[in-house]
Tab-separated table of C-alpha atoms in Angstrom:
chain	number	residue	atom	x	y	z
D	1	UNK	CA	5.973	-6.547	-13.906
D	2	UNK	CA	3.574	-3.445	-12.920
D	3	UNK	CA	0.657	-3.361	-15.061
D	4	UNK	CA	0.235	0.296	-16.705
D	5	UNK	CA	-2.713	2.422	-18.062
D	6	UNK	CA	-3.121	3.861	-21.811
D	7	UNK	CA	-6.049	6.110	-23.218
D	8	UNK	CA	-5.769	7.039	-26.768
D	9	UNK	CA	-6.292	10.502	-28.150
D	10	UNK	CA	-4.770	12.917	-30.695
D	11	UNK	CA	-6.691	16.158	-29.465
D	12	UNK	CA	-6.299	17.018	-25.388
D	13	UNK	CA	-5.369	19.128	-22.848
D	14	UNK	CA	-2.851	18.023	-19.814
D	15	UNK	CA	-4.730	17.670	-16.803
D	16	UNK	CA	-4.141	20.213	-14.191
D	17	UNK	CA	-2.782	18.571	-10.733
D	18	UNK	CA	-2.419	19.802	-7.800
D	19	UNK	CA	-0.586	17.464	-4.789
D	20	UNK	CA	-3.007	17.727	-1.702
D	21	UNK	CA	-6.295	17.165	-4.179
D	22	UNK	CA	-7.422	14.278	-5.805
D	23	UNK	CA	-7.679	14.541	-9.536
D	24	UNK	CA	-10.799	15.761	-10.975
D	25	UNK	CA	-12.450	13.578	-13.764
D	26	UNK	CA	-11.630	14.986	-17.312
D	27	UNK	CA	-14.318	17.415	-18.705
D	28	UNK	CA	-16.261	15.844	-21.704
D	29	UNK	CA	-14.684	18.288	-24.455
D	30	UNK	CA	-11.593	17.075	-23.495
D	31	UNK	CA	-12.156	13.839	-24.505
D	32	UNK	CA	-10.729	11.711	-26.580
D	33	UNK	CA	-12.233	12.373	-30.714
D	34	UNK	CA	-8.778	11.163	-32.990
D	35	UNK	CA	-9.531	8.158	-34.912
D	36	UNK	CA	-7.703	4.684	-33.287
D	37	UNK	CA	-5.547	4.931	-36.068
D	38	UNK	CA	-3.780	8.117	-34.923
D	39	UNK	CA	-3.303	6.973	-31.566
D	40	UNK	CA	-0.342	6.753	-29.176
D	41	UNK	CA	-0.084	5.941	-25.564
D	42	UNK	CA	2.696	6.213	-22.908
D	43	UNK	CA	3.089	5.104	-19.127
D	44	UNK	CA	5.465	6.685	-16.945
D	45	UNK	CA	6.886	5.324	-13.647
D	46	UNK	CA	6.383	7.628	-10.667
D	47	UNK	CA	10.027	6.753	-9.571
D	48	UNK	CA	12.100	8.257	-12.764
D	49	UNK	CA	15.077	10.876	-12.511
D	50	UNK	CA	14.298	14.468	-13.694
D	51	UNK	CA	17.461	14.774	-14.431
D	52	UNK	CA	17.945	12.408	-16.895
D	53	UNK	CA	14.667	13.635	-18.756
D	54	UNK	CA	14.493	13.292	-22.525
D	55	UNK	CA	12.473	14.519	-25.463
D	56	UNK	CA	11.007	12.317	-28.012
D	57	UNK	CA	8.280	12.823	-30.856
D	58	UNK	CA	5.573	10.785	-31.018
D	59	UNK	CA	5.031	9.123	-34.153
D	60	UNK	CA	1.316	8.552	-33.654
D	61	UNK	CA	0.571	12.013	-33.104
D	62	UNK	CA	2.802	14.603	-35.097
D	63	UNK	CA	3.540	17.443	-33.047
D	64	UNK	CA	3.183	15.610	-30.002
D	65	UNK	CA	6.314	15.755	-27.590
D	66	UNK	CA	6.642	13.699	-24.946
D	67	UNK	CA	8.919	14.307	-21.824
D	68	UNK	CA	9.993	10.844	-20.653
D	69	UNK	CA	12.599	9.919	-17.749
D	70	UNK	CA	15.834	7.544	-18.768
D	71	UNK	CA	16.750	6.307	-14.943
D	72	UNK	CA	14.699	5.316	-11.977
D	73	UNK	CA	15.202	8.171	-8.980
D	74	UNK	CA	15.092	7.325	-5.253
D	75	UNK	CA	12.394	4.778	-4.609
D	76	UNK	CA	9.626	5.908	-2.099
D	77	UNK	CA	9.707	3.888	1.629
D	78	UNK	CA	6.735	3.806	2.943
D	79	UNK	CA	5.356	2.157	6.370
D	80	UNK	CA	1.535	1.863	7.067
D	81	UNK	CA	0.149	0.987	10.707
D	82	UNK	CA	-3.009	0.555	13.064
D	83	UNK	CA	-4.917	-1.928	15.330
D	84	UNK	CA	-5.775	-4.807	13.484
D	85	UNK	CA	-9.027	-4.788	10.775
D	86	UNK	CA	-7.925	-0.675	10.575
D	87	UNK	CA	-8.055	-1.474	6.541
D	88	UNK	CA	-4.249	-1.772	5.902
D	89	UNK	CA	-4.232	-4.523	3.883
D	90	UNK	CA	-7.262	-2.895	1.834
D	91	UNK	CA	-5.218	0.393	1.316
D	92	UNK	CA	-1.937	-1.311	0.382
D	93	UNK	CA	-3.955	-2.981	-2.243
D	94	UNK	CA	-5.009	0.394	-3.387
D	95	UNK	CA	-1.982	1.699	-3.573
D	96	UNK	CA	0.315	-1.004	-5.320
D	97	UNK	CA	-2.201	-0.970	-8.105
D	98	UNK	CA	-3.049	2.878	-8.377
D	99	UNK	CA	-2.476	3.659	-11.928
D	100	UNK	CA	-4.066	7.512	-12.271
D	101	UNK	CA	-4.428	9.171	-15.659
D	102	UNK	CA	-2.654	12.333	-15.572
D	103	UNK	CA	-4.003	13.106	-19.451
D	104	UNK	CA	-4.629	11.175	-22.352
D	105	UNK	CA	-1.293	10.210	-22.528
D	106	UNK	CA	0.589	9.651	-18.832
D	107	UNK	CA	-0.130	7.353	-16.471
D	108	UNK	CA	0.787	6.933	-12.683
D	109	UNK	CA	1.959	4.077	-11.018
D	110	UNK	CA	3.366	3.845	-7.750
D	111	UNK	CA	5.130	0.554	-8.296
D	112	UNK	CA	6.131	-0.371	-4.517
D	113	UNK	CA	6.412	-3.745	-3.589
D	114	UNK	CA	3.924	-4.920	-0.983
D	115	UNK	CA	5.540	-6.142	2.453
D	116	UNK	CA	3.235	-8.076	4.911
D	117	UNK	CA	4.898	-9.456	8.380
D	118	UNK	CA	1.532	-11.174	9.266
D	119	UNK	CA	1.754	-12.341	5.944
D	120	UNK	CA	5.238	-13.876	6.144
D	121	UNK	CA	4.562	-15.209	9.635
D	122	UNK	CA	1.488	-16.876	8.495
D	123	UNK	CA	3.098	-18.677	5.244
D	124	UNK	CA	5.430	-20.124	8.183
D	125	UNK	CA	2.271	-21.362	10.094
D	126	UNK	CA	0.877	-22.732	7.380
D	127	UNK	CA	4.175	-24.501	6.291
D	128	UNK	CA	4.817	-25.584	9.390
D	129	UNK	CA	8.584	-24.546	10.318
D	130	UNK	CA	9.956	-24.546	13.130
D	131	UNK	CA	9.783	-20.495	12.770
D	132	UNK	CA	5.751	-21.371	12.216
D	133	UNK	CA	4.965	-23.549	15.079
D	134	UNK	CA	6.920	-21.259	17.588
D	135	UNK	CA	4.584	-18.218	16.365
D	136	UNK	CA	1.875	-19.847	16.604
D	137	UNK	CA	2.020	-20.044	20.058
D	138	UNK	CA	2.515	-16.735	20.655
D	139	UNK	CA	-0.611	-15.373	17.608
D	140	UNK	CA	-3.049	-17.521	19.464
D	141	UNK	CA	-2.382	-15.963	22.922
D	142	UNK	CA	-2.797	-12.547	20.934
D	143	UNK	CA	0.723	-11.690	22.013
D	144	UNK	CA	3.687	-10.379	19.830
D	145	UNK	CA	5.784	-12.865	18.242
D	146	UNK	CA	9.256	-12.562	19.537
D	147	UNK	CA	11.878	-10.528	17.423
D	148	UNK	CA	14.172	-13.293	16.229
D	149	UNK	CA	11.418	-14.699	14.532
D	150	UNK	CA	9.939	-12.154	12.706
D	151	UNK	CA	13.089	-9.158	12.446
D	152	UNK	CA	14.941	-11.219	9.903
D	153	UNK	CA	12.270	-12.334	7.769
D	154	UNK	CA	11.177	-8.514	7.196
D	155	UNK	CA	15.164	-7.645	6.613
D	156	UNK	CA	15.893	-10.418	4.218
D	157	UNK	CA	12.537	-9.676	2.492
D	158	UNK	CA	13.122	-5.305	2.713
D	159	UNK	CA	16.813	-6.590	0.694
D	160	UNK	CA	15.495	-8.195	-2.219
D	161	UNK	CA	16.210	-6.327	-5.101
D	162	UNK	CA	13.023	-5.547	-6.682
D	163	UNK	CA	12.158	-3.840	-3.152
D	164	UNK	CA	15.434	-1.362	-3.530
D	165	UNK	CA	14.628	-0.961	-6.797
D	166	UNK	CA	10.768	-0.067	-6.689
D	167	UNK	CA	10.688	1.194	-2.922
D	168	UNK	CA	8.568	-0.638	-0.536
D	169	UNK	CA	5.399	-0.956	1.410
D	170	UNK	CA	5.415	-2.139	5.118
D	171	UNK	CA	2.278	-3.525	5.845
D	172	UNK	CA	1.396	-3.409	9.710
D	173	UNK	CA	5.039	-3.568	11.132
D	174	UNK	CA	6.683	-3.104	13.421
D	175	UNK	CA	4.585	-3.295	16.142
D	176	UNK	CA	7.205	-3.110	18.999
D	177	UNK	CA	9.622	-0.184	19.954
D	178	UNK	CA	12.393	-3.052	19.521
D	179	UNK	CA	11.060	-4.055	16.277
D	180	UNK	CA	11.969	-0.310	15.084
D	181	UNK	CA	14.594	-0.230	16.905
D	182	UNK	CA	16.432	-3.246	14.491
D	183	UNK	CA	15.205	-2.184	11.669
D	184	UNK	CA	16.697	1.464	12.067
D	185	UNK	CA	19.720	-0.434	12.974
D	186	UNK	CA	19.603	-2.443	9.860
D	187	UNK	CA	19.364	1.133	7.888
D	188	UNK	CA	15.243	0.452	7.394
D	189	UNK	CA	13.714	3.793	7.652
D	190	UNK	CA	10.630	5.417	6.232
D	191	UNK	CA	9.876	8.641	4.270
D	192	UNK	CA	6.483	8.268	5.740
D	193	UNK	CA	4.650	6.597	8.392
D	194	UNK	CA	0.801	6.114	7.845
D	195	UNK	CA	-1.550	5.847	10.787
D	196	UNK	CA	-5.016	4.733	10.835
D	197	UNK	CA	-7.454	5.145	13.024
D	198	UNK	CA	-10.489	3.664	14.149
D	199	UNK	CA	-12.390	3.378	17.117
D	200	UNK	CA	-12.290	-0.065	19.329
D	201	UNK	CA	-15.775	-0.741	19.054
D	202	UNK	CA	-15.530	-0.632	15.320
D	203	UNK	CA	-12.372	-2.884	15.091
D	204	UNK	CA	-14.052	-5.519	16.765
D	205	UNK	CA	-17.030	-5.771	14.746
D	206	UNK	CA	-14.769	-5.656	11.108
D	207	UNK	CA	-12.738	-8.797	12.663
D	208	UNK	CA	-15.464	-11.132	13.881
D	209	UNK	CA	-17.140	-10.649	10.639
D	210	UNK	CA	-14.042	-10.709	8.796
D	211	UNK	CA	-13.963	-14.135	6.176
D	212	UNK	CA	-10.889	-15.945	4.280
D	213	UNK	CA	-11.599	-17.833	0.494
D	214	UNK	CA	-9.228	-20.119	0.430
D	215	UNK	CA	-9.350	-20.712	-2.855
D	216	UNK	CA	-8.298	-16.769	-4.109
D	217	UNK	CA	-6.732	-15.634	-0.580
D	218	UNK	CA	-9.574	-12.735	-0.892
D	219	UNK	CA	-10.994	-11.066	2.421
D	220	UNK	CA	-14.555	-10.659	2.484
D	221	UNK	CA	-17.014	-9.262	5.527
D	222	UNK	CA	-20.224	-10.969	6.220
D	223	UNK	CA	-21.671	-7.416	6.752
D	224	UNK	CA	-19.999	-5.273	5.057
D	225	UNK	CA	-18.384	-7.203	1.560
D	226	UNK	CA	-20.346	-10.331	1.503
D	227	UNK	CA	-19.155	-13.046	-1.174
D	228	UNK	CA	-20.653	-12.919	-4.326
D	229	UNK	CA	-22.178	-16.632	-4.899
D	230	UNK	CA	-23.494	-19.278	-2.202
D	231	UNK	CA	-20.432	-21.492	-3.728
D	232	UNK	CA	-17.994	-18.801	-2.518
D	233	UNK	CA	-19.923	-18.645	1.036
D	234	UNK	CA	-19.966	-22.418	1.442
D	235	UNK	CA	-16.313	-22.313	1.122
D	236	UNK	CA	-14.842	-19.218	3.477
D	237	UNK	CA	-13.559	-19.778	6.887
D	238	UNK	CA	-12.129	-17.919	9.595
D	239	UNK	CA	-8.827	-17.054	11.091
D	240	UNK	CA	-8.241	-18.697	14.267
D	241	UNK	CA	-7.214	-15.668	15.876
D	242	UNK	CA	-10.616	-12.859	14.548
D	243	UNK	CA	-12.811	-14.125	17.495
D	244	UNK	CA	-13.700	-11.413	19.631
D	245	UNK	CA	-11.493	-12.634	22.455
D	246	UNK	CA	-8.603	-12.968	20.338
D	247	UNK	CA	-8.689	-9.228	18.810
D	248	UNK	CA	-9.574	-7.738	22.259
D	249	UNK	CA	-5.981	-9.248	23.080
D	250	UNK	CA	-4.268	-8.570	20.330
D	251	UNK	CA	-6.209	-5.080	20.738
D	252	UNK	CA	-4.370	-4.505	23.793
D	253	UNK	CA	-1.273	-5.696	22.777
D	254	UNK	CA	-0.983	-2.867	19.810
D	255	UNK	CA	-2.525	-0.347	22.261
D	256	UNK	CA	0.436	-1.104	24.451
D	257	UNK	CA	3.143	-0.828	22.004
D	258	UNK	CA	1.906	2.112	19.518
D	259	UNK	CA	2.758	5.111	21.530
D	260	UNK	CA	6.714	3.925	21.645
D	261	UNK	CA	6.692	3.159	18.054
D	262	UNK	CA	4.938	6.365	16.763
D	263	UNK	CA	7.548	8.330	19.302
D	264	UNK	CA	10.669	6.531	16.875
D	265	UNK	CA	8.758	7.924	13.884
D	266	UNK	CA	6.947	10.994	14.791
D	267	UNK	CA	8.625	13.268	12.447
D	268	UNK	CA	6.867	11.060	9.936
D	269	UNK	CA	3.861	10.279	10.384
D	270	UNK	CA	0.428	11.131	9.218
D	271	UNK	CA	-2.673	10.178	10.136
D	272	UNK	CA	-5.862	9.255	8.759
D	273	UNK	CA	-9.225	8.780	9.761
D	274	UNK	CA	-9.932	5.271	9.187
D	275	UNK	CA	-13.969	4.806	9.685
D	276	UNK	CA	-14.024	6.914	6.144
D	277	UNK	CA	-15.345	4.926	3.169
D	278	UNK	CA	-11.897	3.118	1.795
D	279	UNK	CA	-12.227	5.446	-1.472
D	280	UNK	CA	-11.568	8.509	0.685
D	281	UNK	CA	-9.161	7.163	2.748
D	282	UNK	CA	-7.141	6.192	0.002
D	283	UNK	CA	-7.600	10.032	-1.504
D	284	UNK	CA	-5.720	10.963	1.512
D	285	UNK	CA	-3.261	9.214	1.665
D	286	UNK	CA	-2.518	9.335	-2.265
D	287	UNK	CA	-2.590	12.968	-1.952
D	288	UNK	CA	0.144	12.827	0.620
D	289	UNK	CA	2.334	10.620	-1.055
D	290	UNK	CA	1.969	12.301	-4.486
D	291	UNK	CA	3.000	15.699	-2.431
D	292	UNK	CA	6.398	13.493	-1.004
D	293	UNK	CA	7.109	12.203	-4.577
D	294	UNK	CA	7.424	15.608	-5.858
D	295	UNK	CA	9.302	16.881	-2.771
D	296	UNK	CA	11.902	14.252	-3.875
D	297	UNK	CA	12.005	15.419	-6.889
D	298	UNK	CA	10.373	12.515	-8.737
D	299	UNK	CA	9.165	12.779	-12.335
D	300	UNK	CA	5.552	13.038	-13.307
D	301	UNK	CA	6.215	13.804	-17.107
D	302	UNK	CA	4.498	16.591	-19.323
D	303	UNK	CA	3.426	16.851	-22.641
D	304	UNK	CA	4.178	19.821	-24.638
D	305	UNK	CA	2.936	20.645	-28.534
């Protein structure tokens, strides 16, 4: 279940929002001054039906009315791509646990389920399938892995119901014209496709120095996010495949196959400067997917007095 934020108040003022800006801190005499006591709190879903909107008093707060939504609208499908160590996985983190506070009482959450392929292919490595073993072969040359392999585990994971039900996140797929090619033929297609970019040079030194825990499956840098203890440190290791001649392969690999993806797509695609600090990247693309949310007609909620 999708964790949700509260803040407790009995005197405020909605925030104002506006769906290409990120949303300003609340002024200090907004803030909240009710006793606990008197306090109510409410999280809303970003993916809730206008239409079915309802009005409720709040008990808490007399006076207070809250507009909530009854039924879940059209889930958000969203694909984000770039060369390998572009921050993906960093900014699909972001976003499956964004939970903004609109005003004292709504909350934001996007709610999509989180969709790896390089994730799925490497829980077959690591289990060592028949699947695994035959992708191996190909992830250690730096080449694609064939379609059969890796088409149907996306499908069969892009059909479980809490990813038609919440909308989904495609994490660094597909990679291949062919790739998009089945998954449009298997009715898999985007609202938006997010592109990040960041200079070779740069990609290279954010893989070699790129670190695993195996202990908590987090990604740390030796540069750039160091691990917090010298028992954490003792205990990272490296993928077999971020050595510098391994991501100037797989480097040319994605540079070979982008431009005929991004043609099947290009009516949805936005890109983003990826060098930015990961708090401003994430601003942008927030922004953009707020913006598409409202264009589909998705509920934010309001508070009235």
């Amino acid at each position: 279940m999708a964790s949700s934020c509260s803040c407790n108040s009995g005197n405020f003022k909605a925030a104002s929002f506006h769906p290409n800006k990120p949303l300003a801190p609340t002024p200090s005499h907004l803030l909240p001054t009710s006793k606990p006591s008197q306090l109510a709190s409410l999280s809303l879903r970003l993916n809730q039906n206008p239409s079915q909107t309802h009005f409720r008093k709040s008990k808490a707060v007399p006076g207070l009315q809250v507009v909530a939504s009854g039924q879940k609208g059209e889930p958000l499908r969203v694909m984000i791509s770039g060369a390998p160590a572009s921050g993906k996985g960093t900014q699909c983190e972001l976003i499956t646990k964004k939970c903004v506070l609109l005003s004292c009482f709504v909350t934001l959450q996007y709610n999509l389920v989180h969709i790896a392929a390089g994730d799925l292919l490497r829980a077959e490595v690591a289990a060592g399938t028949e699947n695994g073993k035959r992708a191996k072969e190909f992830m250690e040359m730096g080449k694609l892995v064939p379609n059969e392999i890796v088409v149907m585990m996306v499908k069969e994971r892009l059909s479980q119901q809490d990813s038609q039900e919440n909308g989904w996140l495609l994490d660094g797929y597909p990679r291949s014209e062919s790739q998009a090619t089945a998954l449009k033929k298997f009715g898999f297609v985007p609202d938006i496709f997010i592109l990040l970019e960041v200079p070779e040079e740069i990609l290279v030194e954010r893989v070699v120095g790129r670190r695993l825990d195996p202990v908590t499956g987090k990604i740390y840098h030796l540069t750039y996010s160091p691990p917090e203890t010298e028992e954490i440190a003792a205990r990272l290791t490296q993928r077999f495949d971020d050595t510098e001649e391994k991501v100037k392969l797989r480097l040319l690999t994605h540079n070979s196959n982008v431009e005929s993806v991004l043609s099947l797509y290009e009516d949805q695609i936005v890109k983003v400067d990826g060098t930015l600090p990961k708090e401003e990247v994430f601003s942008q693309i927030d922004s953009v997917l707020t913006e598409l949310l409202a264009k589909k007609g998705a509920a934010f909620g309001s508070l009235a007095a």
